[in-house]
Structures are given as structure tokens and as C-alpha cells.
Amino acid sequence: MAAQCKFWLPKKRRFCANTPLSDSMYFPCPIDPSHCVLEGNLKCHLKRCPLLKQSQFLSCQPFYQKGINTGEGKEGDEFEVIFTSEMKRNMIYAISVPKFLQLIAKIKAFHASVCDHIPESYIIPDACGVWINREVDRKVPYREKHVLQQASILGNLEVLGVLKDHYNDASACEQECDVSAVVEFGAGSGYLAQMLADCYGIKKVLLVERRSYKLKADRSLRQKTNLQLERLRIDIEDLDIKAVDSLQGTIYAAIGKHLCGPATDVTLRCCLYQPSRDTPASQTGAICRLTGLAVATCCHHLCQWRTYINKTFISEMGFTREEFHAISWFTSWAVDSDHGGSEPCLDDSLTLHEPSEEGGVGDVVRNMQCVERAVLGNMCKDIIDTGRVLWMKEQGFKCELVKYVPYNVSPENRLLVGRP
């Protein structure tokens, strides 16, 4: 007879009736590493994993190319290890204090010489008045801070000339909209696309998201008779946007609200990838063309060397890949302070002092003031995003990094916006 679980259930006044788990190890599912399976059940699980059919379906699609947007193989990073936040922290805490202080000084000097002042561009367009004034369907979830962020993203695209307000601008009504489709990357529930369709009358929307969400905006969007909606459940790093049938021959805009860490880099590769010279003209004549992009970056601490878009920029400035991982880990300090006040000023000095001989990097970090950590974190965010801006300019884009909402609305307030 199997042993019984010894957990006491006070309401039922008895022990738990389940059999205790064995000492077997849990392993990530090879099909979807987001969940784990007991070692003894792994073989059976692979035959009935809920994502098995999804994986088999994707492998047959023309727009699926494994790792096409990761940048692997181009710079010798095929076997680059994915660094978790814990691995980054342990790496930093293992170095000596003098080297840690040298790295901080190096970051400060690099930021002062390369990173420009980031302008504020908090724009709430008249076209989004329906959402700002809460005149939308009450069944649609409404949170003011998210609405303000979404409206400002669209407002920056309108100022750039990518979107036109056909409802409130009489001159715009007489013109044909340059954008025939919009692709939202990292769409989640799809409420940024919902606002876009409600306020700008876009006729075709493509949502790209690797996870499945409940309470999606899809139900509301599908009720619009003049809107063509498609959702692709795929990782952005595997998406060949030029091979999506519904986008063939269209002019599209790319949007994304809070693309976490490496998702920003793979999105930029996905959108700005240029066909090779060997590609037949018959295959490039009808492909989609990008006319504008607005991507809100966030979670820089998740960035990886293997997927970062501008490794050349980092290397030429004298940083190693280990130092890049340290920079990405420091960015988490930018958002761990009080978000209700104003953003820490980058002019604030970092007064770091070497501790006693028995102390280490951990003691230096613990002795730092909260504002000092936030200042350093913002410097590191600027460095990572500056590399992205420079890469976009190398691809022929006119782009800018702006602060699209106030700090008290969201500390993750950086927006990459540009057009060819």
C-alpha cells in the first residue's frame, strides 16, 4: 500500500488522501519549456502535450522559420548560453570590488559620451477621445494608465505621419490612408489594436503573440464588419513577416506596447529584415512594406547577448559580453524605486565607496542609495536603447527614442518610433 500524504486538513479533520510525490526530478517540456514534467511521465507527456498540435501546425506554415530573427549564426553565437537574472547577479557579485567600481565608472563615461538627452513626447491625440473619455463598450476592460500609454503610442505615430485622424480631421478624410494594415507584436490581449481600430478605422489587424490569453479584445474586434482580424500564435523570433499571406502587397505599421527584453530586438529584426540580393524579384515584388514603427521597450534586464540587435556597438565601445549582461542586470534598478514621484535625474552623482577588506560587491550594492541605483539603471537602459536606435538608422530608418508617458504613469516609458 502506498504511503499516504501527512498533510492535515483541519476543515475536513483528516489527512490528505493523495499519494506523496516521489523523489523524481522535474524537467522542462521539450515542446514548451514554460511548464515542467516529472521525469517518469516525460515520455507519455510528449504524446499528449496540449501544445503538440500547435507546434506541428506551426512547422507546416510558410511564415514559420525557427530562429530567423534571433541573429544566431551571423556572429558566432549559435551556442550562446541564455543568462537568467540569477546568473547575471551571481556573476556580478563574484567579481572584485575594484573591478565593479571600474565597470560603474566605465558605464558613466560611456553614457555621457554616446547617449543623448531623451525628449519627452507625451501626446494624447484627439482621435483617442472616445477611449480617454470612457465612451467605449463597458465590457471592454478599462485601466487609465494603460489607456494613456496606448493613446500616446498612437499619438506619436500620428505626429510622425504614419496614422491619420479621419474622424476629426476634414483634410485627412479626403486622403487615402497610407497604412493598409497594422501588426501588433507581443499583442497579449490585443487592446492596443482595439484602440487603433476604434479611433483610426484601420481595416486589417494582425496580432502576434506566443501565449494564449483569456478576455482578449478579439471578440470585440470581430464584431466590426469592416475589419479583417488575424491572430498568429507564434514566437516573434520564428516569424517571417514577409511570408504571411494576409500581408502580401500591403503597407503596414508595426506597434508594440511593452515588448519585454529580447522581444524588442527580434521584433526589429522581423520588421526591418531586408531580402537578400539572391532573392528572385518575383518573390519580393508583392511582399509587405513597413511604413512606420512604434515599440515601447521594457524589461531590459531580460536582454540577452545572443539576440541583442547591435552587438557591434557594444563591442566597439569596449564592453565584453559579460559586461553587457551586467549592464542589462543593472537596468532592473531603474524601476525598483518609488514610481509615484518624478524620474531620478541622471545628473545625480554616484558616490560609491570601496568597503572594508572583508566586504564584497554585495556590500557596495546594499550601501547604495535607492536614487543612485535608479540613476545607474536608467543609464544602462539608455545604452541598450541607443544601440537599437543606431541600428535602425543603419537600416535607413529615421528614428528617435522618446519618453512617451510621464514616469508616474509607468517607469517603463521609453518608445522607439520611426519610419523609412
PDB file of C-alpha atoms in Angstrom, residues 142-330:
ATOM      1  CA  TYR A 142     -10.557  49.899 -18.805  1.00  0.00           C
ATOM      2  CA  ARG A 143      -7.490  50.931 -16.801  1.00  0.00           C
ATOM      3  CA  GLU A 144      -6.492  54.571 -17.099  1.00  0.00           C
ATOM      4  CA  LYS A 145      -2.715  54.080 -17.050  1.00  0.00           C
ATOM      5  CA  HIS A 146      -2.876  51.546 -19.885  1.00  0.00           C
ATOM      6  CA  VAL A 147      -5.222  53.753 -21.913  1.00  0.00           C
ATOM      7  CA  LEU A 148      -2.848  56.717 -21.565  1.00  0.00           C
ATOM      8  CA  GLN A 149       0.102  54.606 -22.707  1.00  0.00           C
ATOM      9  CA  GLN A 150      -1.779  53.196 -25.693  1.00  0.00           C
ATOM     10  CA  ALA A 151      -3.061  56.635 -26.715  1.00  0.00           C
ATOM     11  CA  SER A 152       0.418  58.174 -26.565  1.00  0.00           C
ATOM     12  CA  ILE A 153       1.889  55.387 -28.699  1.00  0.00           C
ATOM     13  CA  LEU A 154      -0.725  56.078 -31.369  1.00  0.00           C
ATOM     14  CA  GLY A 155      -0.288  59.822 -30.914  1.00  0.00           C
ATOM     15  CA  ASN A 156       3.418  59.565 -31.680  1.00  0.00           C
ATOM     16  CA  LEU A 157       2.629  57.608 -34.834  1.00  0.00           C
ATOM     17  CA  GLU A 158       0.122  60.298 -35.842  1.00  0.00           C
ATOM     18  CA  VAL A 159       2.686  63.081 -35.342  1.00  0.00           C
ATOM     19  CA  LEU A 160       5.130  61.046 -37.410  1.00  0.00           C
ATOM     20  CA  GLY A 161       2.583  60.994 -40.228  1.00  0.00           C
ATOM     21  CA  VAL A 162       2.008  57.242 -40.186  1.00  0.00           C
ATOM     22  CA  LEU A 163      -1.589  57.460 -38.913  1.00  0.00           C
ATOM     23  CA  LYS A 164      -4.257  59.968 -39.938  1.00  0.00           C
ATOM     24  CA  ASP A 165      -7.266  61.094 -37.896  1.00  0.00           C
ATOM     25  CA  HIS A 166     -10.094  60.500 -40.380  1.00  0.00           C
ATOM     26  CA  TYR A 167     -12.808  61.199 -37.838  1.00  0.00           C
ATOM     27  CA  ASN A 168     -11.800  64.660 -36.602  1.00  0.00           C
ATOM     28  CA  ASP A 169      -9.583  65.972 -39.430  1.00  0.00           C
ATOM     29  CA  ALA A 170     -11.543  67.010 -42.524  1.00  0.00           C
ATOM     30  CA  SER A 171      -8.428  67.205 -44.716  1.00  0.00           C
ATOM     31  CA  ALA A 172      -7.383  63.702 -43.700  1.00  0.00           C
ATOM     32  CA  CYS A 173     -10.783  62.324 -44.699  1.00  0.00           C
ATOM     33  CA  GLU A 174     -10.126  63.310 -48.295  1.00  0.00           C
ATOM     34  CA  GLN A 175      -6.832  61.417 -48.363  1.00  0.00           C
ATOM     35  CA  GLU A 176      -6.251  57.714 -48.650  1.00  0.00           C
ATOM     36  CA  CYS A 177      -4.565  56.318 -45.532  1.00  0.00           C
ATOM     37  CA  ASP A 178      -1.025  55.167 -46.256  1.00  0.00           C
ATOM     38  CA  VAL A 179      -1.397  52.282 -43.785  1.00  0.00           C
ATOM     39  CA  SER A 180      -3.458  49.383 -45.074  1.00  0.00           C
ATOM     40  CA  ALA A 181      -2.605  47.053 -42.171  1.00  0.00           C
ATOM     41  CA  VAL A 182      -1.221  47.144 -38.640  1.00  0.00           C
ATOM     42  CA  VAL A 183       0.788  44.388 -36.943  1.00  0.00           C
ATOM     43  CA  GLU A 184       0.845  44.387 -33.139  1.00  0.00           C
ATOM     44  CA  PHE A 185       3.803  42.437 -31.763  1.00  0.00           C
ATOM     45  CA  GLY A 186       3.553  40.951 -28.286  1.00  0.00           C
ATOM     46  CA  ALA A 187      -0.147  41.690 -28.569  1.00  0.00           C
ATOM     47  CA  GLY A 188      -1.255  39.981 -25.358  1.00  0.00           C
ATOM     48  CA  SER A 189      -4.988  40.604 -25.080  1.00  0.00           C
ATOM     49  CA  GLY A 190      -4.874  42.987 -28.058  1.00  0.00           C
ATOM     50  CA  TYR A 191      -6.270  46.169 -26.534  1.00  0.00           C
ATOM     51  CA  LEU A 192      -3.731  48.442 -28.246  1.00  0.00           C
ATOM     52  CA  ALA A 193      -5.072  47.155 -31.565  1.00  0.00           C
ATOM     53  CA  GLN A 194      -8.601  47.616 -30.200  1.00  0.00           C
ATOM     54  CA  MET A 195      -7.956  51.330 -29.610  1.00  0.00           C
ATOM     55  CA  LEU A 196      -6.310  51.627 -33.019  1.00  0.00           C
ATOM     56  CA  ALA A 197      -9.317  50.117 -34.784  1.00  0.00           C
ATOM     57  CA  ASP A 198     -11.807  52.210 -32.781  1.00  0.00           C
ATOM     58  CA  CYS A 199     -10.011  55.529 -33.270  1.00  0.00           C
ATOM     59  CA  TYR A 200      -8.335  55.326 -36.683  1.00  0.00           C
ATOM     60  CA  GLY A 201     -10.529  52.968 -38.693  1.00  0.00           C
ATOM     61  CA  ILE A 202      -7.762  50.540 -39.689  1.00  0.00           C
ATOM     62  CA  LYS A 203      -9.174  47.801 -41.931  1.00  0.00           C
ATOM     63  CA  LYS A 204      -6.680  44.995 -41.319  1.00  0.00           C
ATOM     64  CA  VAL A 205      -5.085  43.984 -37.993  1.00  0.00           C
ATOM     65  CA  LEU A 206      -2.602  41.168 -37.351  1.00  0.00           C
ATOM     66  CA  LEU A 207      -1.919  40.194 -33.719  1.00  0.00           C
ATOM     67  CA  VAL A 208       1.308  38.314 -32.956  1.00  0.00           C
ATOM     68  CA  GLU A 209       1.567  36.617 -29.550  1.00  0.00           C
ATOM     69  CA  ARG A 210       3.152  33.340 -28.463  1.00  0.00           C
ATOM     70  CA  ARG A 211       0.870  32.793 -25.462  1.00  0.00           C
ATOM     71  CA  SER A 212      -2.861  32.210 -25.190  1.00  0.00           C
ATOM     72  CA  TYR A 213      -4.845  34.864 -23.325  1.00  0.00           C
ATOM     73  CA  LYS A 214      -8.354  34.973 -21.904  1.00  0.00           C
ATOM     74  CA  LEU A 215     -10.569  38.070 -22.137  1.00  0.00           C
ATOM     75  CA  LYS A 216      -8.972  39.053 -25.430  1.00  0.00           C
ATOM     76  CA  ALA A 217     -10.093  42.033 -27.479  1.00  0.00           C
ATOM     77  CA  ASP A 218     -10.660  39.654 -30.407  1.00  0.00           C
ATOM     78  CA  ARG A 219     -14.373  39.250 -29.636  1.00  0.00           C
ATOM     79  CA  SER A 220     -14.988  42.983 -29.844  1.00  0.00           C
ATOM     80  CA  LEU A 221     -12.785  43.384 -32.908  1.00  0.00           C
ATOM     81  CA  ARG A 222     -14.528  40.588 -34.805  1.00  0.00           C
ATOM     82  CA  GLN A 223     -17.835  42.397 -34.402  1.00  0.00           C
ATOM     83  CA  LYS A 224     -16.548  45.155 -36.689  1.00  0.00           C
ATOM     84  CA  THR A 225     -17.870  44.258 -40.126  1.00  0.00           C
ATOM     85  CA  ASN A 226     -15.227  46.271 -42.000  1.00  0.00           C
ATOM     86  CA  LEU A 227     -12.236  44.884 -40.099  1.00  0.00           C
ATOM     87  CA  GLN A 228     -10.118  41.890 -41.097  1.00  0.00           C
ATOM     88  CA  LEU A 229      -8.551  40.369 -37.979  1.00  0.00           C
ATOM     89  CA  GLU A 230      -5.954  37.613 -37.737  1.00  0.00           C
ATOM     90  CA  ARG A 231      -4.096  36.317 -34.680  1.00  0.00           C
ATOM     91  CA  LEU A 232      -0.868  34.332 -35.033  1.00  0.00           C
ATOM     92  CA  ARG A 233       0.187  32.299 -32.018  1.00  0.00           C
ATOM     93  CA  ILE A 234       3.906  32.204 -32.672  1.00  0.00           C
ATOM     94  CA  ASP A 235       7.138  33.372 -31.088  1.00  0.00           C
ATOM     95  CA  ILE A 236       8.337  36.557 -32.785  1.00  0.00           C
ATOM     96  CA  GLU A 237      11.818  35.096 -33.182  1.00  0.00           C
ATOM     97  CA  ASP A 238      10.361  32.418 -35.506  1.00  0.00           C
ATOM     98  CA  LEU A 239       8.151  34.716 -37.606  1.00  0.00           C
ATOM     99  CA  ASP A 240       8.983  35.556 -41.218  1.00  0.00           C
ATOM    100  CA  ILE A 241       6.664  38.545 -41.624  1.00  0.00           C
ATOM    101  CA  LYS A 242       7.268  38.669 -45.385  1.00  0.00           C
ATOM    102  CA  ALA A 243       5.692  35.208 -45.777  1.00  0.00           C
ATOM    103  CA  VAL A 244       2.354  35.949 -44.088  1.00  0.00           C
ATOM    104  CA  ASP A 245      -0.288  35.577 -46.818  1.00  0.00           C
ATOM    105  CA  SER A 246      -2.672  38.223 -45.474  1.00  0.00           C
ATOM    106  CA  LEU A 247       0.070  40.872 -45.600  1.00  0.00           C
ATOM    107  CA  GLN A 248       1.226  40.246 -49.156  1.00  0.00           C
ATOM    108  CA  GLY A 249       1.427  43.511 -51.075  1.00  0.00           C
ATOM    109  CA  THR A 250       0.316  45.646 -48.110  1.00  0.00           C
ATOM    110  CA  ILE A 251       1.847  48.703 -46.462  1.00  0.00           C
ATOM    111  CA  TYR A 252       1.815  48.072 -42.731  1.00  0.00           C
ATOM    112  CA  ALA A 253       2.747  49.757 -39.463  1.00  0.00           C
ATOM    113  CA  ALA A 254       4.299  47.846 -36.576  1.00  0.00           C
ATOM    114  CA  ILE A 255       3.307  48.581 -32.978  1.00  0.00           C
ATOM    115  CA  GLY A 256       4.089  47.031 -29.619  1.00  0.00           C
ATOM    116  CA  LYS A 257       3.387  48.006 -26.024  1.00  0.00           C
ATOM    117  CA  HIS A 258       6.000  46.757 -23.567  1.00  0.00           C
ATOM    118  CA  LEU A 259       7.990  44.259 -25.622  1.00  0.00           C
ATOM    119  CA  CYS A 260       9.987  42.625 -22.862  1.00  0.00           C
ATOM    120  CA  GLY A 261      13.769  42.434 -23.208  1.00  0.00           C
ATOM    121  CA  PRO A 262      14.851  40.444 -26.267  1.00  0.00           C
ATOM    122  CA  ALA A 263      11.337  40.675 -27.765  1.00  0.00           C
ATOM    123  CA  THR A 264      12.208  44.220 -28.873  1.00  0.00           C
ATOM    124  CA  ASP A 265      15.339  43.028 -30.669  1.00  0.00           C
ATOM    125  CA  VAL A 266      13.670  40.160 -32.501  1.00  0.00           C
ATOM    126  CA  THR A 267      10.785  42.472 -33.467  1.00  0.00           C
ATOM    127  CA  LEU A 268      13.194  44.963 -35.035  1.00  0.00           C
ATOM    128  CA  ARG A 269      14.853  42.163 -36.995  1.00  0.00           C
ATOM    129  CA  CYS A 270      11.473  40.821 -38.040  1.00  0.00           C
ATOM    130  CA  CYS A 271      10.299  44.188 -39.389  1.00  0.00           C
ATOM    131  CA  LEU A 272      13.498  45.649 -40.813  1.00  0.00           C
ATOM    132  CA  TYR A 273      14.948  42.480 -42.336  1.00  0.00           C
ATOM    133  CA  GLN A 274      15.855  43.101 -45.966  1.00  0.00           C
ATOM    134  CA  PRO A 275      15.587  40.367 -48.639  1.00  0.00           C
ATOM    135  CA  SER A 276      18.970  39.140 -49.856  1.00  0.00           C
ATOM    136  CA  ARG A 277      20.244  40.042 -53.296  1.00  0.00           C
ATOM    137  CA  ASP A 278      19.815  36.422 -54.375  1.00  0.00           C
ATOM    138  CA  THR A 279      16.063  36.523 -53.738  1.00  0.00           C
ATOM    139  CA  PRO A 280      14.166  36.417 -57.068  1.00  0.00           C
ATOM    140  CA  ALA A 281      12.321  39.618 -57.996  1.00  0.00           C
ATOM    141  CA  SER A 282       9.099  37.611 -58.336  1.00  0.00           C
ATOM    142  CA  GLN A 283       9.248  36.867 -54.599  1.00  0.00           C
ATOM    143  CA  THR A 284       9.974  40.434 -53.489  1.00  0.00           C
ATOM    144  CA  GLY A 285       7.530  42.344 -55.691  1.00  0.00           C
ATOM    145  CA  ALA A 286       4.430  41.546 -53.657  1.00  0.00           C
ATOM    146  CA  ILE A 287       5.915  41.418 -50.168  1.00  0.00           C
ATOM    147  CA  CYS A 288       4.667  43.721 -47.434  1.00  0.00           C
ATOM    148  CA  ARG A 289       6.410  47.016 -46.767  1.00  0.00           C
ATOM    149  CA  LEU A 290       6.918  48.699 -43.395  1.00  0.00           C
ATOM    150  CA  THR A 291       5.867  52.356 -43.286  1.00  0.00           C
ATOM    151  CA  GLY A 292       6.238  53.126 -39.583  1.00  0.00           C
ATOM    152  CA  LEU A 293       7.122  51.606 -36.232  1.00  0.00           C
ATOM    153  CA  ALA A 294       6.373  52.420 -32.586  1.00  0.00           C
ATOM    154  CA  VAL A 295       7.659  49.973 -29.975  1.00  0.00           C
ATOM    155  CA  ALA A 296       7.635  50.576 -26.218  1.00  0.00           C
ATOM    156  CA  THR A 297      10.668  48.875 -24.711  1.00  0.00           C
ATOM    157  CA  CYS A 298      10.684  47.362 -21.239  1.00  0.00           C
ATOM    158  CA  CYS A 299      12.261  44.702 -19.007  1.00  0.00           C
ATOM    159  CA  HIS A 300      15.783  45.462 -20.217  1.00  0.00           C
ATOM    160  CA  HIS A 301      17.121  43.119 -17.512  1.00  0.00           C
ATOM    161  CA  LEU A 302      15.911  40.204 -19.675  1.00  0.00           C
ATOM    162  CA  CYS A 303      18.062  41.231 -22.655  1.00  0.00           C
ATOM    163  CA  GLN A 304      20.460  38.588 -23.967  1.00  0.00           C
ATOM    164  CA  TRP A 305      23.715  38.913 -25.865  1.00  0.00           C
ATOM    165  CA  ARG A 306      22.629  36.206 -28.301  1.00  0.00           C
ATOM    166  CA  THR A 307      19.646  38.250 -29.529  1.00  0.00           C
ATOM    167  CA  TYR A 308      20.751  41.857 -28.956  1.00  0.00           C
ATOM    168  CA  ILE A 309      20.387  43.817 -32.165  1.00  0.00           C
ATOM    169  CA  ASN A 310      23.634  45.851 -32.093  1.00  0.00           C
ATOM    170  CA  LYS A 311      26.480  43.793 -30.665  1.00  0.00           C
ATOM    171  CA  THR A 312      28.936  45.769 -32.818  1.00  0.00           C
ATOM    172  CA  PHE A 313      28.000  48.994 -30.999  1.00  0.00           C
ATOM    173  CA  ILE A 314      28.623  47.405 -27.589  1.00  0.00           C
ATOM    174  CA  SER A 315      31.904  45.771 -28.639  1.00  0.00           C
ATOM    175  CA  GLU A 316      33.308  48.912 -30.276  1.00  0.00           C
ATOM    176  CA  MET A 317      32.739  50.809 -27.033  1.00  0.00           C
ATOM    177  CA  GLY A 318      34.963  48.315 -25.237  1.00  0.00           C
ATOM    178  CA  PHE A 319      32.342  46.237 -23.413  1.00  0.00           C
ATOM    179  CA  THR A 320      32.534  42.440 -23.302  1.00  0.00           C
ATOM    180  CA  ARG A 321      29.507  40.168 -23.445  1.00  0.00           C
ATOM    181  CA  GLU A 322      29.859  39.582 -19.696  1.00  0.00           C
ATOM    182  CA  GLU A 323      29.771  43.341 -19.112  1.00  0.00           C
ATOM    183  CA  PHE A 324      26.714  43.588 -21.375  1.00  0.00           C
ATOM    184  CA  HIS A 325      24.923  41.080 -19.154  1.00  0.00           C
ATOM    185  CA  ALA A 326      25.942  43.172 -16.140  1.00  0.00           C
ATOM    186  CA  ILE A 327      24.546  46.300 -17.825  1.00  0.00           C
ATOM    187  CA  SER A 328      21.272  44.526 -18.560  1.00  0.00           C
ATOM    188  CA  TRP A 329      21.003  43.390 -14.922  1.00  0.00           C
ATOM    189  CA  PHE A 330      21.602  46.922 -13.623  1.00  0.00           C
TER     190      PHE A 330
END
